[in-house]
Coordinates of C-alpha atoms in Angstrom, one line a residue:
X192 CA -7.5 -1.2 30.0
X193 CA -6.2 -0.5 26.5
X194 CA -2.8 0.4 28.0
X195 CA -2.9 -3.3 29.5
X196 CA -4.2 -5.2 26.2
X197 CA -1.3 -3.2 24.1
X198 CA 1.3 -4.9 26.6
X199 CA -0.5 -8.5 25.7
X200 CA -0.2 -8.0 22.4
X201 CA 3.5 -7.1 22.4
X202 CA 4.4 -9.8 24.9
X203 CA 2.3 -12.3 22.5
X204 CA 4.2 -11.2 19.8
X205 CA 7.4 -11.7 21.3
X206 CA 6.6 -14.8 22.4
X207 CA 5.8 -15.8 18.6
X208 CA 9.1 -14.7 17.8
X209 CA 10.8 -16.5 20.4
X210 CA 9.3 -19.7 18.8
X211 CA 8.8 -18.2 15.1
X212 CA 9.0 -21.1 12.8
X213 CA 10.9 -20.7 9.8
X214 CA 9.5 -20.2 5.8
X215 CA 10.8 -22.5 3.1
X216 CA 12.4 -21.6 -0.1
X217 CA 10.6 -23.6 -2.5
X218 CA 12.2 -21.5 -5.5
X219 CA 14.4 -18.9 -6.6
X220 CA 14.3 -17.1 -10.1
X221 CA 15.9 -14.1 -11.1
X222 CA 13.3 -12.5 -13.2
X223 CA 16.1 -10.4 -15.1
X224 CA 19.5 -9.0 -15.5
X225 CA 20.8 -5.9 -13.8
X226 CA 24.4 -5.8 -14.7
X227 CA 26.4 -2.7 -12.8
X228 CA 29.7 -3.4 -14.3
X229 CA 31.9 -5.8 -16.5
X230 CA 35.3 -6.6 -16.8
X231 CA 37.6 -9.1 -18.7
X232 CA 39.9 -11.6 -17.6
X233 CA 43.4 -12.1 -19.0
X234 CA 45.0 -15.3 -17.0
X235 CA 43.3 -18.6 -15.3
X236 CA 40.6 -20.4 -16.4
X237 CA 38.8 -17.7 -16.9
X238 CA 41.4 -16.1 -19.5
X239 CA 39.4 -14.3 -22.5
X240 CA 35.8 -14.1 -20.6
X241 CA 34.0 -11.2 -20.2
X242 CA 32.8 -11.6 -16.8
X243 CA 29.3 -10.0 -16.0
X244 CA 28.4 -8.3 -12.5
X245 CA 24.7 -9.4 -12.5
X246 CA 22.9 -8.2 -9.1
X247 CA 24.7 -10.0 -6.8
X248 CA 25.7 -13.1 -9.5
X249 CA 28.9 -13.5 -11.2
X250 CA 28.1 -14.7 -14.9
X251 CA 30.5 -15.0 -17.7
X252 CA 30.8 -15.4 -21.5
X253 CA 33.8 -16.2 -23.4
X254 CA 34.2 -13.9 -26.4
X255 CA 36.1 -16.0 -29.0
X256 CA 34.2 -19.1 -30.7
X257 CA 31.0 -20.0 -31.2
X258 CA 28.2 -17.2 -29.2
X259 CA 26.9 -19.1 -26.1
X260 CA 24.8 -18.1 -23.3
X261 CA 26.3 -16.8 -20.4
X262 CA 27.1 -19.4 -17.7
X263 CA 26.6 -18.6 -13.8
X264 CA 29.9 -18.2 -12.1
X265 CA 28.7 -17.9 -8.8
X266 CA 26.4 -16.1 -6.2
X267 CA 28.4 -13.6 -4.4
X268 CA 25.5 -13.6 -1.2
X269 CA 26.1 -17.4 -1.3
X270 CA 29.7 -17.6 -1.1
X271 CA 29.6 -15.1 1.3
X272 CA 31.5 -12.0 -1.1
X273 CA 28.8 -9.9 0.1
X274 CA 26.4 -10.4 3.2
X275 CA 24.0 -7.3 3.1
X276 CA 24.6 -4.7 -0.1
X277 CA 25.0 -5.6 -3.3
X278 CA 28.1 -3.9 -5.1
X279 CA 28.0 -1.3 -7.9
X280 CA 31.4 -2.4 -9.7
X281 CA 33.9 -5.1 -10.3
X282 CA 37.7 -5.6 -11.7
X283 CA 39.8 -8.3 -12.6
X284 CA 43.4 -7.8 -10.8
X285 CA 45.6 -9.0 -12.9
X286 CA 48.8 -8.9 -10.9
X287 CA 47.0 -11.3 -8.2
X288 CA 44.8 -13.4 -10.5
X289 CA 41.7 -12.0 -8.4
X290 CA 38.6 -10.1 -8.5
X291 CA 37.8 -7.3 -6.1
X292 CA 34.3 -5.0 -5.3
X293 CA 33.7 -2.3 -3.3
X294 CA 31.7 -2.3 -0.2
X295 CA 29.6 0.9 0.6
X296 CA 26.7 1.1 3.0
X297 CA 27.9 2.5 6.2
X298 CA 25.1 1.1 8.5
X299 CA 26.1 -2.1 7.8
X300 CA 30.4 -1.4 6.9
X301 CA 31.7 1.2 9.6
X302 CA 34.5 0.8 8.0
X303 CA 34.3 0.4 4.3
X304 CA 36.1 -2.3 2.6
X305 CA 37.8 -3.9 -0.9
X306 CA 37.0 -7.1 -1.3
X307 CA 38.7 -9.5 -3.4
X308 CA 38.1 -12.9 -4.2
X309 CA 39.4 -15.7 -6.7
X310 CA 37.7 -16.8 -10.2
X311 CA 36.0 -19.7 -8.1
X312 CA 34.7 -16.7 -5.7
X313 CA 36.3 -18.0 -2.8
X314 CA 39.6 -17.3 -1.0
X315 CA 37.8 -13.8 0.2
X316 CA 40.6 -11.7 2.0
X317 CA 39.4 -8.1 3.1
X318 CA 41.3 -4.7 3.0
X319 CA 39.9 -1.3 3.9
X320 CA 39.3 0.9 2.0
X321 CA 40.9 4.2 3.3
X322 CA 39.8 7.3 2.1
X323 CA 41.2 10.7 2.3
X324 CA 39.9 12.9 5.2
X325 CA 37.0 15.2 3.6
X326 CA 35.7 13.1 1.1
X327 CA 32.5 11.8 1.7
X328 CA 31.0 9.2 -0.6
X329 CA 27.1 9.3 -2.1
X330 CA 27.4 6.2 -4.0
X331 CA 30.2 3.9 -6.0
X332 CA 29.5 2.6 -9.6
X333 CA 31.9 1.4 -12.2
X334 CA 35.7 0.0 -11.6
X335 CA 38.5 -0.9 -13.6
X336 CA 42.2 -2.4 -13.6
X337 CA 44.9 0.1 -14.2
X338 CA 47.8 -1.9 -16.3
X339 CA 51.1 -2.7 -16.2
X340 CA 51.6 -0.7 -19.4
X341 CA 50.0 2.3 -18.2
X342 CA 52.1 5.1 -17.8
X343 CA 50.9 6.4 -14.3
X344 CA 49.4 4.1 -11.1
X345 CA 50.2 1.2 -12.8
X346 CA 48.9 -2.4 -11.4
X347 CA 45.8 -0.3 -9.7
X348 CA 42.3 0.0 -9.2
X349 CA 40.3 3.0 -10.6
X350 CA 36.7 3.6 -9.6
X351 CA 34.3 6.1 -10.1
X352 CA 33.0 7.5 -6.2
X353 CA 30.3 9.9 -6.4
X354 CA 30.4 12.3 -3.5
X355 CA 28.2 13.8 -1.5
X356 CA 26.4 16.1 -3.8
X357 CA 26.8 12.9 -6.7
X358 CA 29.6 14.8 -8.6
X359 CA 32.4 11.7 -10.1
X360 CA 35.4 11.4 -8.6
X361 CA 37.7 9.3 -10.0
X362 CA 39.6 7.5 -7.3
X363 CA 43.2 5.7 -7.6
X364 CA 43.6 2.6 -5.4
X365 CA 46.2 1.0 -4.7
X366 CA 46.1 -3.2 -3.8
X367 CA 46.2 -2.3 0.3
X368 CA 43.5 -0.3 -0.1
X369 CA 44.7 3.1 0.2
X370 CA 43.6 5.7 -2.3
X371 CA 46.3 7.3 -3.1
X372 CA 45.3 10.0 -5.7
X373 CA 41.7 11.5 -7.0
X374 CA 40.6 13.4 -10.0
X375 CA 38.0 15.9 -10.0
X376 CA 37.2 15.5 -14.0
X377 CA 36.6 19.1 -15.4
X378 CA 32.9 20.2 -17.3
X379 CA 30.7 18.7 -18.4
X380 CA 32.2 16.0 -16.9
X381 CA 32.5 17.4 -13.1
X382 CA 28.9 17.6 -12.4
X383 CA 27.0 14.9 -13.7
X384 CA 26.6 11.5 -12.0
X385 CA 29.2 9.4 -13.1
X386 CA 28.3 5.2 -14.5
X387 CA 30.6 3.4 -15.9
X388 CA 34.5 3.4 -16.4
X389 CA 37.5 2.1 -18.5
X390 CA 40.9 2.1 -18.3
X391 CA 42.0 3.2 -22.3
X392 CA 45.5 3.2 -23.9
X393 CA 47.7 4.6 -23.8
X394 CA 46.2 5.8 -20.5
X395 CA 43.2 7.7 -19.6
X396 CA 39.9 6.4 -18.8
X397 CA 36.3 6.1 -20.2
X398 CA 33.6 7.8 -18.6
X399 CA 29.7 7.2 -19.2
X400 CA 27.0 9.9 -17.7
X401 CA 24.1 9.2 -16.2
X402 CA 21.1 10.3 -18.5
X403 CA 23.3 12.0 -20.5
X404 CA 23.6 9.7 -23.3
X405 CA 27.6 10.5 -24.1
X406 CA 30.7 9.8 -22.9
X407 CA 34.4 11.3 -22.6
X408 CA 38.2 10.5 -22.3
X409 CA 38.7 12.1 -18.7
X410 CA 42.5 12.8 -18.6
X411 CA 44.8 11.7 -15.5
X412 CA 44.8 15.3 -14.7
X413 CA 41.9 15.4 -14.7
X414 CA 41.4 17.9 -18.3
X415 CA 38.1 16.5 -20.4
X416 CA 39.7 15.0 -23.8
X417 CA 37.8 13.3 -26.7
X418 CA 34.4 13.6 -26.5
X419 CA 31.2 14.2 -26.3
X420 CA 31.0 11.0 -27.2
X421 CA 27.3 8.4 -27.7
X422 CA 26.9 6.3 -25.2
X423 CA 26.9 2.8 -26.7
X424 CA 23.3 2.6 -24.7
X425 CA 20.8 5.1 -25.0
X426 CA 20.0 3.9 -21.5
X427 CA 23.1 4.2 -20.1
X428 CA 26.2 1.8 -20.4
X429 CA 27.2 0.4 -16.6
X430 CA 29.8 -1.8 -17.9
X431 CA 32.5 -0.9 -19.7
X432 CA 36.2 -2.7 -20.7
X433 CA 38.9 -2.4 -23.6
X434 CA 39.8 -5.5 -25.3
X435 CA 43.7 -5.9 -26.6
X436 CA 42.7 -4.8 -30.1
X437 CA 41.6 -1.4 -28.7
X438 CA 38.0 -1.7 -29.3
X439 CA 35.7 -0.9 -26.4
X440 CA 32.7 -3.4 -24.8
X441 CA 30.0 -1.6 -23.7
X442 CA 26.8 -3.4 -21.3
X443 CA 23.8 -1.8 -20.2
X444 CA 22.3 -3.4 -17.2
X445 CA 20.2 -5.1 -19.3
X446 CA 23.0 -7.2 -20.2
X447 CA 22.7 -5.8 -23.5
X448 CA 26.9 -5.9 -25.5
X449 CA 27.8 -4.2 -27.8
X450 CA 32.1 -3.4 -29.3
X451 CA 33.0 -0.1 -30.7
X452 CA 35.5 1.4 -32.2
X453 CA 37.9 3.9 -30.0
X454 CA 35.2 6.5 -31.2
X455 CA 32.3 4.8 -29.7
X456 CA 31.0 3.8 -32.9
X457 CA 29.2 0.3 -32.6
X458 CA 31.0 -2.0 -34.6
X459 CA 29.0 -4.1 -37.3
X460 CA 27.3 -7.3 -35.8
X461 CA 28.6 -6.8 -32.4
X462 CA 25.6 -6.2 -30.9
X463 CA 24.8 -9.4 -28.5
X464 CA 21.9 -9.9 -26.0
X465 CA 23.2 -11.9 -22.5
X466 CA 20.2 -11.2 -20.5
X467 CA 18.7 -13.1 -18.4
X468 CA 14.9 -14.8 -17.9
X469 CA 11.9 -12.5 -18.6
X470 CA 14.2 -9.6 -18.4
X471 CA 12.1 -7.5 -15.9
X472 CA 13.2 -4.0 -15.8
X473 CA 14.6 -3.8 -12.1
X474 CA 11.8 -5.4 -10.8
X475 CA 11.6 -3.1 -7.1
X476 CA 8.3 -5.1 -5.8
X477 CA 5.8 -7.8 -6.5
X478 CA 2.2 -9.2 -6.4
X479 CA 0.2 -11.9 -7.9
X480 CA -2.6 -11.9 -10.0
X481 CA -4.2 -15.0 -12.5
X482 CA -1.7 -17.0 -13.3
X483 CA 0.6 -14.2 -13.6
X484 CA 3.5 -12.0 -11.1
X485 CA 2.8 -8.2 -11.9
X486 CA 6.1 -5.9 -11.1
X487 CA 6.4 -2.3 -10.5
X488 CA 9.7 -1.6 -12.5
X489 CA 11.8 0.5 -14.2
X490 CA 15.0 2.2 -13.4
X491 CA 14.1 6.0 -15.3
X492 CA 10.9 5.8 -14.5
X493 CA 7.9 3.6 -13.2
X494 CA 6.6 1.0 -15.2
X495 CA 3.8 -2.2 -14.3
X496 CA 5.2 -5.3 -15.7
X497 CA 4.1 -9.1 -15.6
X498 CA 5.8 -12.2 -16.5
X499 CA 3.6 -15.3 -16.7
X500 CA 3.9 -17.6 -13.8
X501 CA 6.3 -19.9 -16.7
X502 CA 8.5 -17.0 -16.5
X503 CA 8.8 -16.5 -20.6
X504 CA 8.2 -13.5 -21.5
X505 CA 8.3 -9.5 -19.9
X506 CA 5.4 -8.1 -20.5
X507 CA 5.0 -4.4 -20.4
X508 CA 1.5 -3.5 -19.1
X509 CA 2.0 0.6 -18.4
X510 CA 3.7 3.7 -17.6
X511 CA 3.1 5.4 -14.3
X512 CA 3.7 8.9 -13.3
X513 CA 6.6 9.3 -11.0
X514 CA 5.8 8.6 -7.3
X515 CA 4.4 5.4 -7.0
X516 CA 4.6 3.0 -4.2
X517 CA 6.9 0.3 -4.5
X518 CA 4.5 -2.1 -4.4
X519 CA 1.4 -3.0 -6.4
X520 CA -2.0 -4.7 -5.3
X521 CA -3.8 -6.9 -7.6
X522 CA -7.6 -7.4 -7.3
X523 CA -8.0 -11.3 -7.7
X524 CA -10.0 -12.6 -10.5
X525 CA -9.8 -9.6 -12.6
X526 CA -6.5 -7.9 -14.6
X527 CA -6.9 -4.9 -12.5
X528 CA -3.6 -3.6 -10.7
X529 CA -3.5 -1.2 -7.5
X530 CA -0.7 1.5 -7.6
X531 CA -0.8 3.8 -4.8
X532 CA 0.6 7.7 -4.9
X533 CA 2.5 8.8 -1.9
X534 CA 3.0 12.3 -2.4
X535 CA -0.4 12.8 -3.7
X536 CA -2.2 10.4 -1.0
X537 CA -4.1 8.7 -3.8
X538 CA -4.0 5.7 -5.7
X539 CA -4.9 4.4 -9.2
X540 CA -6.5 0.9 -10.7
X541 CA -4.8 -0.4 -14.1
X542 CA -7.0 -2.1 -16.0
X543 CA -5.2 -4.4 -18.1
X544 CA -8.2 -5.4 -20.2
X545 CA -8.5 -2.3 -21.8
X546 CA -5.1 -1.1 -21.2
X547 CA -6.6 2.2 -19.4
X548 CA -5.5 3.9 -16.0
X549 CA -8.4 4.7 -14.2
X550 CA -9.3 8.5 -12.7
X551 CA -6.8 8.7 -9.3
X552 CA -8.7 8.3 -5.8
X553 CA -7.9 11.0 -3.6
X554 CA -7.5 9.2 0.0
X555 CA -6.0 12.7 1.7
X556 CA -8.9 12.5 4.6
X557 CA -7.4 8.9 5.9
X558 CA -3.9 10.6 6.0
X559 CA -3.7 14.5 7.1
X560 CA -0.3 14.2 7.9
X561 CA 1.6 11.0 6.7
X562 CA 1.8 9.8 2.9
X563 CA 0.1 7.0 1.7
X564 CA 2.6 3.6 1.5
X565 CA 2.2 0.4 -0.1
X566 CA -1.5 -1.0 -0.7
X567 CA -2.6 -4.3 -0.4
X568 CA -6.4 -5.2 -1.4
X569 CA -9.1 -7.5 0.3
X570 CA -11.5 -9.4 -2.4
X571 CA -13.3 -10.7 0.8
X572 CA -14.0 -6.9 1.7
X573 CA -13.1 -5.2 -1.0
X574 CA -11.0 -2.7 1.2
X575 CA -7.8 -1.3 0.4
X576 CA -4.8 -1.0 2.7
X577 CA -2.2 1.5 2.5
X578 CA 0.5 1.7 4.6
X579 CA 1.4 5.1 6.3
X580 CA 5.0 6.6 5.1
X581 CA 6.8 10.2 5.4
X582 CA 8.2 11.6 8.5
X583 CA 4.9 11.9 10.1
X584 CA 3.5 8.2 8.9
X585 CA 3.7 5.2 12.0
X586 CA 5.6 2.8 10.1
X587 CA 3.1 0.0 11.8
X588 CA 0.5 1.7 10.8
X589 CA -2.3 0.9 8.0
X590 CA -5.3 2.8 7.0
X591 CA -8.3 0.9 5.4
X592 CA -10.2 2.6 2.8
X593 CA -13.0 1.8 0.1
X594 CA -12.3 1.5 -3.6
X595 CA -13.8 5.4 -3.3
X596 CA -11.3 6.1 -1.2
X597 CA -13.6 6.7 2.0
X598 CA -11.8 6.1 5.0
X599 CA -13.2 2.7 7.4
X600 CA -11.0 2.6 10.1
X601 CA -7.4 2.1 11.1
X602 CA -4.8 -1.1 11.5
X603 CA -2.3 -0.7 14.4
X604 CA -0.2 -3.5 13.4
X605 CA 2.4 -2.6 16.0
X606 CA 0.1 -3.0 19.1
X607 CA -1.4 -6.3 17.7
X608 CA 1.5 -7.5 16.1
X609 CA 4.5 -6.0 18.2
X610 CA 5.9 -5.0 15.5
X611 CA 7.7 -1.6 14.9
X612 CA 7.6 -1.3 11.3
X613 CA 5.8 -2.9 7.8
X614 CA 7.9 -3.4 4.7
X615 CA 4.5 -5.2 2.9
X616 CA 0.7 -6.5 3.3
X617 CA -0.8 -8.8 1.2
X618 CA -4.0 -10.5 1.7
X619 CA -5.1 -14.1 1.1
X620 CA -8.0 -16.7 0.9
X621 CA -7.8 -19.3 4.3
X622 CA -10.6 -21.3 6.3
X623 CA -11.8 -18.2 7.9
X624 CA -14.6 -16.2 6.4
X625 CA -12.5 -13.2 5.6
X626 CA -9.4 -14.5 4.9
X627 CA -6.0 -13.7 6.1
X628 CA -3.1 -10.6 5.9
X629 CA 0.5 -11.8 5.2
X630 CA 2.5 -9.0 6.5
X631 CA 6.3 -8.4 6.0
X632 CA 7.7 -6.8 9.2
X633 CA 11.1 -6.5 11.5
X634 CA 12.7 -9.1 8.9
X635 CA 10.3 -11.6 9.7
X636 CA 6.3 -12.9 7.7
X637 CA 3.5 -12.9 10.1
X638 CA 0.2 -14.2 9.5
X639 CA -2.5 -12.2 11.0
X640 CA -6.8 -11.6 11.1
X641 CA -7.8 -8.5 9.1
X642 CA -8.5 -7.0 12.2
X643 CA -4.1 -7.5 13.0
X644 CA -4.9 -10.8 15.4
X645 CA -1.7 -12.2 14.9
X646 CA -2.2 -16.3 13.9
X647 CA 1.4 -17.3 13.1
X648 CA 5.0 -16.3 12.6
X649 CA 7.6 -17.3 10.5
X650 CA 11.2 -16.1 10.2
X651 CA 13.1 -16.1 6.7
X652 CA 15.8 -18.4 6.0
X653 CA 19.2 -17.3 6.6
X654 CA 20.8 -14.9 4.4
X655 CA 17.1 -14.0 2.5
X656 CA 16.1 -10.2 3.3
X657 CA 13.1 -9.4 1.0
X658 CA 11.3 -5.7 0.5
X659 CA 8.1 -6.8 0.3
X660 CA 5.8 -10.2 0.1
X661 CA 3.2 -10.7 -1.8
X662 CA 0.5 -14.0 -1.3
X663 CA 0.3 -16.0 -4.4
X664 CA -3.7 -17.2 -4.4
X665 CA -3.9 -18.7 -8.2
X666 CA -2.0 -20.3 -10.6
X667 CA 0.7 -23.5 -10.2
X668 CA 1.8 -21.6 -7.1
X669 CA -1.4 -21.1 -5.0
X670 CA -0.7 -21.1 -1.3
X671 CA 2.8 -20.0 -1.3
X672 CA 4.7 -16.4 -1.1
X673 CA 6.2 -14.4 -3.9
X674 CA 8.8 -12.4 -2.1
X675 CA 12.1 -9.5 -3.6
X676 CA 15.1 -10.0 -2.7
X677 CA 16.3 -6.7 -0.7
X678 CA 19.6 -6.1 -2.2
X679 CA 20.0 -7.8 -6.1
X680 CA 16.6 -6.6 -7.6
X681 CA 15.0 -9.2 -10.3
X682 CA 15.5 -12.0 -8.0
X683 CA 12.0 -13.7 -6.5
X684 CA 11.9 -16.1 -3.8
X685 CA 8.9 -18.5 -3.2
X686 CA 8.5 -19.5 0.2
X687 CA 6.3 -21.6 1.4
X688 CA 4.3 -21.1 4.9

């Protein structure tokens, strides 16, 4: 009998998807910049910009004159650049009067790709990008234009490819593609994560560490020259260039300039702030609480931050230890904030009213073998939801606990739903006693009962992918859904249901 009501359920679900309707965009806001690389631009309309790599955005600033705010170049994701990863680093080609970025992400590129693309972000033509046998990539970050007036690889494109084991490599492309040399900098250089990268005269390049505050001249063969270094940015500088005059722009991804002299030392008055809206700290997930969007954040470590619903201001609320979910709960009509631990299997309230994290709430009993996921929190019950996670967690799976953590039961959102796996839950006020879950799952919002009894369906528009939803149940946007954008974090949708 259960075996038959399972197979309901899943048909009824795919029926609902068959006829899902479709969520509206009622508003998009990037809540903050995260800049991976810079570069300048020597010829077209854009001559003498520094152009900006901002999530998935192109925005530029032109560096002679009177200081102006940054203007949007375009959307990469909306001009169809880039469809489902957002790139790590970005050069101006000079010879060709293009841009080009790096794809990465296997799942979705087989066959990994440069893509370039004019200073209007169209005219998109596609090489791949063909890498020697044996080297196997972990991640991409920072790229750069080799010159004409360089005396090796000349009128190519140098990137940093962190293998495997995250080690720099710094690989030589030429315009087809093909990589046609690699250097393996030397120590310290060899086996730190390498960020950002410059071409520098009269030939070399600029290399930034991860975490390690400094930076070197890595030689073409590869020997370690000047340096240690500062890093411009205590945080780490993703974007780097040379200007004609041989000083050295340096950007954080908090869009945060600075110049330098060839030794790194920050020049007098340079220092310039291009950021963008509240300036969220890669804002990874969102909720809703009074009047206000709360944000787990942070890219060295976790952080709860808010930005009223005007979008003014970033506030900082805490510090978390590391391991939190990706996702905060808020308890409506309070200031109290929901984190869970997944290693631990245990979560924490933030009370923003007197700034104190509470004791943690061990919740080990309602998961012996998974990790506790993403919470979402009931004010009609006053039960907490946490997603299961780790190898052993059902990715459809929610338990249901008390604030003291006592187990009450457990959601099978896949045999109610259909689904086969839950990015987010959120809960919200409706006409029915108990109110309502707004569940993010298989790319798709469905509206269920608190028991999982699936009441609608709605498929995102094209070209959105969000990691989690949150419902928005006060403020000027009551009644619709905060949701983050999967691939350029600080960008919020607002659909509406």
């Amino acid at each position: 009998m259960i075996r038959s009501w399972v197979c309901v359920g899943t048909l009824l679900g795919l029926f609902v998807h068959a006829s899902a309707q479709t969520a509206t965009v009622i508003e998009r806001r990037r809540v903050g910049s995260n800049v991976e690389d810079i570069t300048l631009v020597d010829k077209g309309p854009l001559s003498k910009y520094l152009v900006m790599l901002d999530g998935d955005e192109l925005r530029g600033v032109k560096l002679t004159g009177q200081p102006k705010p940054p203007e949007l170049l375009c959307d990469l994701s909306a001009m169809g650049v880039v469809t489902d990863w957002t790139p790590r680093g970005i050069a101006w080609v000079s010879k060709t009067k293009e841009f080009v970025v790096h794809d990465l992400w296997t799942p979705f590129h087989p066959v990994t790709e440069l893509i370039f693309f004019d200073d209007k972000c169209q005219h998109v033509r596609r090489v791949p990008a063909i890498y020697p046998p044996g080297l196997l990539i972990g991640n991409t970050e920072g790229m750069d234009y080799v010159p004409k007036s360089s005396p090796q690889w000349r009128e190519h494109i140098a990137m940093i490819v962190d293998d495997e084991n995250f080690r720099p490599v710094i690989a030589i492309f030429d315009l087809d593609g093909v990589i046609v040399h690699t250097i393996r900098p030397d120590e310290p250089v060899a086996s730190t994560y390498g960020l950002g990268l410059s071409y520098v005269e009269p030939g070399g390049f600029r290399v930034t560490l991860l975490g390690a505050n400094e930076s070197w001249i890595v030689n073409f063969d590869g020997t370690v020259g000047a340096g240690p270094l500062p890093d411009p940015h205590a945080i780490g500088s993703e974007g780097l260039d040379q200007d004609d005059d041989g000083t050295l722009l340096a950007m954080n991804y908090r869009a945060q300039l600075v110049r330098t002299s060839t030794s790194l030392e920050v020049l007098p008055g340079s220092e310039r702030s291009l950021v963008y809206g509240p300036n969220i700290p890669r804002a990874l997930g969102v909720a809703h609480q009074d009047g206000r969007f709360v944000f787990r954040a942070g890219i060295y470590g976790n952080q709860l931050n808010a930005t009223e619903d005007s979008f003014a201001h970033n506030l900082f609320l805490t510090t978390l230890t590391s391991g939190a979910a990706p996702v905060p709960a808020t308890i409506g009509g309070t200031r109290t904030v929901l984190v869970s631990f997944p290693q631990d299997r245990s979560f924490q309230l933030y009370d923003d009213l007197t700034q104190t994290l509470e004791a943690p709430v061990d919740v080990s009993a309602a998961f012996p073998d998974a990790l506790s996921g993403p919470p979402a929190f009931a004010d009609s019950t006053s039960e907490v939801f946490l997603l299961e996670r780790g190898e052993l967690g059902r990715p459809a799976v929610a338990q249901v606990v008390g604030l003291d953590g006592v187990s009450l039961r457990e959601l099978d959102l896949g045999a109610t739903l259909g689904v086969a796996a839950v990015d987010s839950i959120s809960w919200r006020p409706s006409s029915a006693p108990l109110g309502e879950l707004v569940v993010l799952a298989d790319g798709r919002i469905w509206i269920s009962d608190l028991d999982g009894g699936l009441i609608a369906s709605f498929d995102l528009p094209s070209s959105v992918a969000l990691t989690n939803v949150a419902a928005v149940n006060d403020g000027i946007y009551a009644g619709l859904v905060a949701g983050m954008e999967a691939l350029d974090t600080n960008r919020l949708y607002l659909l509406d249901l």
